Coordinates of C-alpha atoms and ligand atoms in Angstrom, one line a residue:
X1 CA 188.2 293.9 61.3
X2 CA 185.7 292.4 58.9
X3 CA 184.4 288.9 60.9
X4 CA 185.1 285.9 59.5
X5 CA 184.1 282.3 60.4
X6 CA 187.1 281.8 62.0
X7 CA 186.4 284.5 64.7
X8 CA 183.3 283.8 66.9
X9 CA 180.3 284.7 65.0
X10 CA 178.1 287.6 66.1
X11 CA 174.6 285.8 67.8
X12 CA 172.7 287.8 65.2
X13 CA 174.3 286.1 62.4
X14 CA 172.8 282.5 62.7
X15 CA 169.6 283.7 62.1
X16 CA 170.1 286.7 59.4
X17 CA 168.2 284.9 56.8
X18 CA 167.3 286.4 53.7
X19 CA 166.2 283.5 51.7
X20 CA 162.6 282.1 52.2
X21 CA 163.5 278.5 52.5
X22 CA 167.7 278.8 52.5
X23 CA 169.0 279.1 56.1
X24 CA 172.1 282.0 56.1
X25 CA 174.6 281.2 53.8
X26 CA 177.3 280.8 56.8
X27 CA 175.6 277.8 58.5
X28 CA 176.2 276.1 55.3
X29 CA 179.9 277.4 55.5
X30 CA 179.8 276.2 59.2
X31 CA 178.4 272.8 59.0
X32 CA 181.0 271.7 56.6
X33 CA 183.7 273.1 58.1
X34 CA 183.6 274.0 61.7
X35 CA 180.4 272.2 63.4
X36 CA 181.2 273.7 66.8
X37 CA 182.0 277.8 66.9
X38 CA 182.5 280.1 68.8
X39 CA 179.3 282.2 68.9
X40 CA 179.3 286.1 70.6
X41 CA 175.7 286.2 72.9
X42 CA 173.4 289.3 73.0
X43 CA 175.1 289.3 76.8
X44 CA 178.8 289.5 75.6
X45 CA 179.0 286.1 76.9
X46 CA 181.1 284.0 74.5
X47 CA 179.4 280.2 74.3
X48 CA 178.4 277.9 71.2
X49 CA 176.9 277.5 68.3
X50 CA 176.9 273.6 66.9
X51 CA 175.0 273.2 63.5
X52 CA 175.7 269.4 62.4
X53 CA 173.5 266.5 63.0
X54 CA 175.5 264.8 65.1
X55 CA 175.7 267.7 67.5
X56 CA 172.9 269.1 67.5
X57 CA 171.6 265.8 68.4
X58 CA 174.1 265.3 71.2
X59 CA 173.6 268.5 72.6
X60 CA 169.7 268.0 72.6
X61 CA 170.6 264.3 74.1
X62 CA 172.9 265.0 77.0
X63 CA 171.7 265.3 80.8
X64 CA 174.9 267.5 80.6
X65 CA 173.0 270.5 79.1
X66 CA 169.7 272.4 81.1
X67 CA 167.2 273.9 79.3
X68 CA 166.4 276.1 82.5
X69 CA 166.2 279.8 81.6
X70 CA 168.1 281.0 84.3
X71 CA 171.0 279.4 83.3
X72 CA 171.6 280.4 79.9
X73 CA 172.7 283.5 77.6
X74 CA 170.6 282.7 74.8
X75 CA 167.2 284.4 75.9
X76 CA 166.6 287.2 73.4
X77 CA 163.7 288.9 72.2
X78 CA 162.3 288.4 68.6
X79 CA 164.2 291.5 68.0
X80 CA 167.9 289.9 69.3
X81 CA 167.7 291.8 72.2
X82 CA 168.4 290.7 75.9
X83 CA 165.2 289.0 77.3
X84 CA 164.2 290.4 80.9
X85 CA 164.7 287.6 83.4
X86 CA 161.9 286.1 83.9
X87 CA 161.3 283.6 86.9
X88 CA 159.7 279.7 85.9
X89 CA 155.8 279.6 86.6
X90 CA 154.3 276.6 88.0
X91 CA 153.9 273.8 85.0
X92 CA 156.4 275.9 82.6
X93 CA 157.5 273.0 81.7
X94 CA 159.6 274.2 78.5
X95 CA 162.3 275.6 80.4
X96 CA 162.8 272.8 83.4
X97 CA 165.3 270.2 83.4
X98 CA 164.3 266.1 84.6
X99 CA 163.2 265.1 86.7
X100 CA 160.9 268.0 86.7
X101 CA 160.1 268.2 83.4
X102 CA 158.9 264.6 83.3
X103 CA 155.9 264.6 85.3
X104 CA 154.0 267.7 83.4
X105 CA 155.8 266.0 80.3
X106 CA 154.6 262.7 80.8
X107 CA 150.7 264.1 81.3
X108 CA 150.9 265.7 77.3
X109 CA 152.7 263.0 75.9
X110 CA 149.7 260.6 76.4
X111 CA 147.5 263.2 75.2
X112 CA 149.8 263.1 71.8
X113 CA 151.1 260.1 71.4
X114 CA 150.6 258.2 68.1
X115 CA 147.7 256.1 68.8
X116 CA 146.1 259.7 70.2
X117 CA 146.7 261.3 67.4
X118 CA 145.4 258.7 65.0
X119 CA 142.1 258.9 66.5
X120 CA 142.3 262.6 65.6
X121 CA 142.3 262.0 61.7
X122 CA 139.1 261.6 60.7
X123 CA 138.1 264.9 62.2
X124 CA 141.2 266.8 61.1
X125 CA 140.4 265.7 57.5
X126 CA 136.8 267.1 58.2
X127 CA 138.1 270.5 59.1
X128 CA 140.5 270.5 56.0
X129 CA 137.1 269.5 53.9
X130 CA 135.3 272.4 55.3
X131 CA 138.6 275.0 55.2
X132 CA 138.7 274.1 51.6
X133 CA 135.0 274.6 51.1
X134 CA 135.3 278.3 52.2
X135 CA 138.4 278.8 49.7
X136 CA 136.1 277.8 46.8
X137 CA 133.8 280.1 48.1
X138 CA 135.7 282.9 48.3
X139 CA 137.0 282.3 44.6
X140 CA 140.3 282.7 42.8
X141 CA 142.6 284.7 43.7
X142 CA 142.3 284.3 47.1
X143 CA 145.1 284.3 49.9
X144 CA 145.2 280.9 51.5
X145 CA 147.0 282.6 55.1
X146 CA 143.1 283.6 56.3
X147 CA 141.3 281.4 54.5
X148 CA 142.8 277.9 55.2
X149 CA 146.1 277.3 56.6
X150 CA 145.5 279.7 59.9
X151 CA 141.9 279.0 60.1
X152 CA 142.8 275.0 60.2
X153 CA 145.6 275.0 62.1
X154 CA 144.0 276.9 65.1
X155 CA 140.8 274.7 64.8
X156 CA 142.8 271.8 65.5
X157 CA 144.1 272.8 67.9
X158 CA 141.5 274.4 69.8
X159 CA 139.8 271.0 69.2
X160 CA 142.1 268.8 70.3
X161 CA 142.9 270.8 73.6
X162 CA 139.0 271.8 74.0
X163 CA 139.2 275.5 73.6
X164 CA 135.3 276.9 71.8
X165 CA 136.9 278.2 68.4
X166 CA 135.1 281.5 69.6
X167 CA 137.4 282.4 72.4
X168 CA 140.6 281.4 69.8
X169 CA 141.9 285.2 68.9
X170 CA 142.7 285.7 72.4
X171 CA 145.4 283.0 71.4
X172 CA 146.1 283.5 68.2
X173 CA 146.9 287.2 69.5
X174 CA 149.6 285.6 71.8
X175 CA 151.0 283.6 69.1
X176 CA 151.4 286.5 67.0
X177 CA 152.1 288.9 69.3
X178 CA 155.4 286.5 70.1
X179 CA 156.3 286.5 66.7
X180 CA 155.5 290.1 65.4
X181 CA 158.8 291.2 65.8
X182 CA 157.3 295.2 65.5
X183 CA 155.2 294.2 68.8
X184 CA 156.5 295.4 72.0
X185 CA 157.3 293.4 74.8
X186 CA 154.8 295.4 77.0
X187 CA 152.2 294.6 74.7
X188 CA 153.2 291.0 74.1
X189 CA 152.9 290.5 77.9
X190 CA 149.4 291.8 78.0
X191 CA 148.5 289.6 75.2
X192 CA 150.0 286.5 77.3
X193 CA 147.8 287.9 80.3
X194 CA 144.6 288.0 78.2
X195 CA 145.4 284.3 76.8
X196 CA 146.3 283.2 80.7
X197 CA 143.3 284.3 82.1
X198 CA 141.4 282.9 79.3
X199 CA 142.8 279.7 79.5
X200 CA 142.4 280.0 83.0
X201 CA 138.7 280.2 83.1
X202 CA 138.1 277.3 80.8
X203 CA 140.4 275.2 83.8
X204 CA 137.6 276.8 86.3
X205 CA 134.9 275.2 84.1
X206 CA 136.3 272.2 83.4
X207 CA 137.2 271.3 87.1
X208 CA 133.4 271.2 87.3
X209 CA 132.4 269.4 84.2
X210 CA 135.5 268.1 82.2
X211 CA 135.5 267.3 78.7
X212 CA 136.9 264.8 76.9
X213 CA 139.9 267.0 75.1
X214 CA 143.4 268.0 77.2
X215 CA 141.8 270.6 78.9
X216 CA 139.3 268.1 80.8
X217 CA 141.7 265.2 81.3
X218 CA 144.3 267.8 83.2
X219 CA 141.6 268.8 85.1
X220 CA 140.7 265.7 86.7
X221 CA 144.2 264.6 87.2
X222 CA 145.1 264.3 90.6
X223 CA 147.7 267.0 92.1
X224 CA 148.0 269.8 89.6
X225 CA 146.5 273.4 90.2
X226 CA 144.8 275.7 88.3
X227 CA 147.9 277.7 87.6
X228 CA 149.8 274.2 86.7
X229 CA 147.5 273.3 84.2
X230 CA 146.7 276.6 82.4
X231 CA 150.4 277.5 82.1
X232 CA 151.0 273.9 80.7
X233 CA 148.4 274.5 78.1
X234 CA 149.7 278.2 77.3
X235 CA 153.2 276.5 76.4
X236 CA 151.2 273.9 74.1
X237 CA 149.7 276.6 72.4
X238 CA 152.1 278.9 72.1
X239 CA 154.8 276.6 70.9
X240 CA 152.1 274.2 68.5
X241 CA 150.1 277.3 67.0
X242 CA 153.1 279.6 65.5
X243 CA 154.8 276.5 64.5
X244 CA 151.9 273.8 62.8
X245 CA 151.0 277.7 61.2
X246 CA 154.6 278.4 60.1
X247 CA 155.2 274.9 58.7
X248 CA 151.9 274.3 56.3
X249 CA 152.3 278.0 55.1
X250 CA 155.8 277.2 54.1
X251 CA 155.5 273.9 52.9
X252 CA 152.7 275.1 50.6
X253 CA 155.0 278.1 49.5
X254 CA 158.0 275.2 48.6
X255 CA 155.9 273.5 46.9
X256 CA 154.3 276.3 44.8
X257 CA 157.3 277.2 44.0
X258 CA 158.7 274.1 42.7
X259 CA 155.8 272.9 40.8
X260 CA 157.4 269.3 39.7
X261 CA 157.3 268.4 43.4
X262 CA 153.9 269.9 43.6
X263 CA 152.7 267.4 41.1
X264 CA 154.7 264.6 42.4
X265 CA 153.0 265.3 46.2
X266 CA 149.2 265.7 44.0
X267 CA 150.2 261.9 42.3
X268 CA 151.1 260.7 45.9
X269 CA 147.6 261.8 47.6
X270 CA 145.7 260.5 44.3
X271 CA 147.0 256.9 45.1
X272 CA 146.9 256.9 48.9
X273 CA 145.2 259.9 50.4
X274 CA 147.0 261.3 53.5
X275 CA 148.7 258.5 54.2
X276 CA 150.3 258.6 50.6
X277 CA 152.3 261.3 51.8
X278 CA 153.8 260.9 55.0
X279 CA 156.9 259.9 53.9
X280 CA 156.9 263.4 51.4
X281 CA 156.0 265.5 54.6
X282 CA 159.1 264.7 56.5
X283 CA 161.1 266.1 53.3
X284 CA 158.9 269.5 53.8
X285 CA 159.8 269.6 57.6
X286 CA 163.5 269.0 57.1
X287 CA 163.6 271.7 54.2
X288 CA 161.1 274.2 55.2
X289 CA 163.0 274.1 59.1
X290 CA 160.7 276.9 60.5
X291 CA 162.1 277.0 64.0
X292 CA 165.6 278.3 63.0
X293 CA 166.7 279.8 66.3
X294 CA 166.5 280.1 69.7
X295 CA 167.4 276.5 70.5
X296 CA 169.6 276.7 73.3
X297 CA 170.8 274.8 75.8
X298 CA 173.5 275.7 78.9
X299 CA 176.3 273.2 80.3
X300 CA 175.9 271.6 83.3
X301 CA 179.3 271.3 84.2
X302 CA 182.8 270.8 82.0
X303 CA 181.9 268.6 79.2
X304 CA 183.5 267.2 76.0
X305 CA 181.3 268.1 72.9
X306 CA 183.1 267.2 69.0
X307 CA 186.9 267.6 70.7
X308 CA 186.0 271.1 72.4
X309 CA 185.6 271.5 76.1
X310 CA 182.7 273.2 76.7
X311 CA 183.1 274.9 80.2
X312 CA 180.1 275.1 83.0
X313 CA 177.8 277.7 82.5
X314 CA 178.7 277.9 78.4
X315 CA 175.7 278.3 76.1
X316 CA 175.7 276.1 72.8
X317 CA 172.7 277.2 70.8
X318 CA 172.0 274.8 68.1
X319 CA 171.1 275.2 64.3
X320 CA 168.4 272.9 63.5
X321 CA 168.1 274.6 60.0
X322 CA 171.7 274.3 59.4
X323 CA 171.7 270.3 61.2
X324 CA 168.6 269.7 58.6
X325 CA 171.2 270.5 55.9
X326 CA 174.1 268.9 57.2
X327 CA 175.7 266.9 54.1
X328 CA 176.8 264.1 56.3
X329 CA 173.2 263.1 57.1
X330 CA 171.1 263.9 53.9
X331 CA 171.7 263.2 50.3
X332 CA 170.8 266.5 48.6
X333 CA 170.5 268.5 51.8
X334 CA 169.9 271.6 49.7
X335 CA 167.4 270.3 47.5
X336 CA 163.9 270.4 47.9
X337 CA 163.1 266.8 47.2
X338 CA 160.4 264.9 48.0
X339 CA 161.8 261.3 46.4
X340 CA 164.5 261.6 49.3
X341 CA 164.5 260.0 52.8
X342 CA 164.3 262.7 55.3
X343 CA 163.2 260.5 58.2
X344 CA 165.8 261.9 60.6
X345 CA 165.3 265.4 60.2
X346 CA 165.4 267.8 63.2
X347 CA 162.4 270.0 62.8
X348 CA 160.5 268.2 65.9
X349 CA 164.2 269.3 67.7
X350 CA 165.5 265.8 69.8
X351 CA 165.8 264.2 73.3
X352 CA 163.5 264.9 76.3
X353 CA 162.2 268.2 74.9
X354 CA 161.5 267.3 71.3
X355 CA 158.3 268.2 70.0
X356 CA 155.7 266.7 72.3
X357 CA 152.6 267.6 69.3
X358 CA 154.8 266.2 66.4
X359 CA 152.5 263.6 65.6
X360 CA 149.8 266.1 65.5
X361 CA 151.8 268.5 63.3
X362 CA 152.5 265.5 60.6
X363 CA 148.8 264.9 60.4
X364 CA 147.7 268.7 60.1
X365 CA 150.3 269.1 57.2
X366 CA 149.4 265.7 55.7
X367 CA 145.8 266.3 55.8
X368 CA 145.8 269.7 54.8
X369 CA 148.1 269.3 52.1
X370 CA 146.2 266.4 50.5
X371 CA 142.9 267.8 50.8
X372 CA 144.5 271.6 48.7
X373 CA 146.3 269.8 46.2
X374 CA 143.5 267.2 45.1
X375 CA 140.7 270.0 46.0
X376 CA 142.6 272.3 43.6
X377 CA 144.0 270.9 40.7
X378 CA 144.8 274.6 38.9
X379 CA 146.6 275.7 42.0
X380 CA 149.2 278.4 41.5
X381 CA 151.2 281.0 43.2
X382 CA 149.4 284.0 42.1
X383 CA 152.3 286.6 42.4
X384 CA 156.1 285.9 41.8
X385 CA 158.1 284.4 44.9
X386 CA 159.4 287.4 45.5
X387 CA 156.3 289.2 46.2
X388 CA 155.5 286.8 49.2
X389 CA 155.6 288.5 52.2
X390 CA 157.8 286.0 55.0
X391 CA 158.8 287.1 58.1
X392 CA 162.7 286.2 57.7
X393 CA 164.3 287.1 61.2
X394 CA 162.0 285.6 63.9
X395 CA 162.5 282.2 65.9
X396 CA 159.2 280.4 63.6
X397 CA 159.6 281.3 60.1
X398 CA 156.7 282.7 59.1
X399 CA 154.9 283.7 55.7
X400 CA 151.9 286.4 55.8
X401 CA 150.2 285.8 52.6
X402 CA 149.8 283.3 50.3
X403 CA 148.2 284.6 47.3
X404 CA 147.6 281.8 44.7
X405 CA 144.4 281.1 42.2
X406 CA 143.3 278.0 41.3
Ligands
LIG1 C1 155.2 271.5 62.2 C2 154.9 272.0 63.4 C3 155.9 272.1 64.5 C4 157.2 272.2 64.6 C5 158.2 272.4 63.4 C6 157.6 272.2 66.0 C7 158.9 272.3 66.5 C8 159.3 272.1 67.8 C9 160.7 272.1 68.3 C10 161.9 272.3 67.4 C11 160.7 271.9 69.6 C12 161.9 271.8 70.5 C13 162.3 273.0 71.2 C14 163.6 272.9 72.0 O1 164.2 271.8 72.1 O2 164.1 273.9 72.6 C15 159.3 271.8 70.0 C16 158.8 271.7 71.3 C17 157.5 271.7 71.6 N1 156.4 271.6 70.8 FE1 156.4 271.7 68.8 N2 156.5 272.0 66.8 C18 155.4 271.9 65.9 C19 154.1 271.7 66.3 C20 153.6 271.6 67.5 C21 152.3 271.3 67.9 C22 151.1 271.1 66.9 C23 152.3 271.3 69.3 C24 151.1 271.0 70.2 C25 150.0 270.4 70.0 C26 153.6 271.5 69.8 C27 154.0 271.6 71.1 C28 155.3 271.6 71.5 C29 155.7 271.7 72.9 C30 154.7 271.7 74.1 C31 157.1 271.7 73.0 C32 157.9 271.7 74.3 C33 158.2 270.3 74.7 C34 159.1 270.2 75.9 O3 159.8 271.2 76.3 O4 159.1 269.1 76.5 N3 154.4 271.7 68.7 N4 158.5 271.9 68.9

């Protein structure tokens, strides 16, 4: 039997993309006409997959629905095969529920909170200022993965956390490592051992003389180990590196390819600099949506979700690329369209576990984007879109190379 929509769906088919920026064609089908489905796990285990707005922020909402990996069916590798078990560290923070969650939580939302990030921008647009400079050096054609969007993004970040720039391959090698999806698990393991022990050594020294960056300001907080504190900042990393990476590579790409918007982003930074385009960059997160799967959360007990009963111990795994479409919440959800309001996109995800570096992300993009597009008024895709290698099938969208001249 041929599957149709109206059977479960098959686990692997919410995230068969084969479209740079289109999500598969049968969330579009789904959020239109059947918001909740039946979804088949990696597992066997028949749960959920909700892909409207409403839902997904619902879902993301309810203290009805755990987050704790031992309690759901969702955790595949980048290959869509059954994760090994793995138990929750100390400060793993991603994958705990409240009240547990809160206290590690509450330590990084300080750290990133508006009025924390603010103080960052005059440094970020410093790094994009001296990213550009090496692009210009290097000369047209040159591809902009190496040369500015990686090389900012991890600078930033390594900054803001107080990581030397010199130790930052041992990270960036865990971030790819996670989203290679020709990397083993063995050796994506050892790559997260490297990164742990490196991250636990800067702990060591900053326990001893703490700087004024994340890393220091865990340190001296009262109660949390070693372990706490380095696994809190391997989550930060891993889940802020792939992603800030992901989305500035693909919002560049959507906007090379659709040059009006280009120009009407360039007249936008020409009037007001970075803060000319805020409003812009929410339209690039909603469309671009570069974490498309492996959202997932696991009932609690019986609950009620859009007229269903969703039974304790069911998995719903939730569409954010599909809810960022959804034609009940946005005007031209299909569109790339930068004139539109796209304020409540889902691209941070929603509730206690939304993205706790948002803020951070908005200005990277913002910056970066402002300082390309006025640096380089000629700029151009330098091979036709289809020539751009993306990485399709993995939980952070991801583009390799960016080839463009300018
Ligand atoms: C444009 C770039 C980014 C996007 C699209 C993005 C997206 C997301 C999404 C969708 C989630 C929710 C996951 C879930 O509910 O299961 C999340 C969580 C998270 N993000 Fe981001 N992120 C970005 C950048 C960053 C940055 C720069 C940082 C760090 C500085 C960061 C750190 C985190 C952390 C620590 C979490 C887990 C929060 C928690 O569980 O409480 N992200 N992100």
């Amino acid at each position: 039997m041929t599957e149709g929509i109206s059977e479960p769906i098959s686990y692997r088919r919410h995230w068969d993309r084969t479209e740079p920026f289109d999500p598969p064609a049968v969330l579009g089908e789904l959020v239109r006409t059947r918001p909740l489905t039946r979804m088949v796990y990696p597992d066997g285990h028949i749960g959920w997959l909700a892909t409207s707005h409403d839902l997904a922020r619902e879902v993301l909402s309810s203290q009805a629905f755990s987050h704790r990996f031992h309690t759901t069916h969702a955790p595949v590798t980048k290959k869509g095969e059954i994760f090994p078990s793995v138990p929750i560290v100390p400060g793993g923070f991603i994958h705990m529920d409240p009240p547990e969650h809160t206290r590690y939580r509450n330590l990084l939302s300080s750290e990133f909170s508006a009025r924390a990030t603010r103080a960052y921008a005059p440094r970020v647009a410093e790094l994009a200022t001296a990213q550009l400079a090496q692009v210009r050096e290097h000369g047209s054609p040159v591809d902009l993965l190496p040369t500015y969007v990686r090389p900012l993004s991890l600078r930033v970040l390594c900054e803001v956390l107080g990581v030397p720039f010199a130790g930052s391959p041992v990270l960036s090698a865990l971030s790819d490592s996670a989203t290679d999806d020709q990397v083993s698990i063995e050796a994506e393991r050892e790559a997260g051992t490297q990164a742990y022990f490196h991250l636990l050594d800067l702990v060591g020294k900053a326990r001893v003389e703490p700087g004024a960056n994340v890393i220091g300001r865990l340190a001296a907080e009262p109660g949390l180990t070693d372990r706490e504190i380095t696994n809190m900042l391997l989550i930060v990393f891993a889940a802020g590196f792939a992603s800030c990476e992901g989305a500035l590579a693909s919002s560049l790409l959507a906007l090379l390819h659709h040059g009006d918007q280009l120009d009407t982003l360039r007249s936008a930074a020409r009037i007001g600099g970075a803060s000319g385009i805020e409003g812009m960059v929410e339209e690039l997160l909603r469309y671009t949506s570069v974490n498309q799967f492996q959202i997932f959360r696991t009932a609690l007990s019986d609950v009620e979700l859009g007229g269903e009963l969703i039974r304790e111990g069911e998995t719903v795994t939730v569409a954010l690329p599909a809810a960022n479409r959804d034609p009940a919440k946005f005007g031209c959800p299909d569109r790339f369209d930068l004139s539109q309001d796209a304020s409540a996109h889902l691209a941070f995800g929603y509730g206690v576990h939304a993205c706790v570096g948002q803020q951070l992300a908005r200005l990277v993009l913002a910056e970066a984007l402002t300082s390309l597009v006025l640096g380089l008024p000629g700029l151009a895709l330098d091979v036709p879109l289809e020539q751009v290698p993306v990485r399709l099938k993995t939980p952070v969208l991801s583009v390799l190379r960016l080839p463009v001249s300018f």
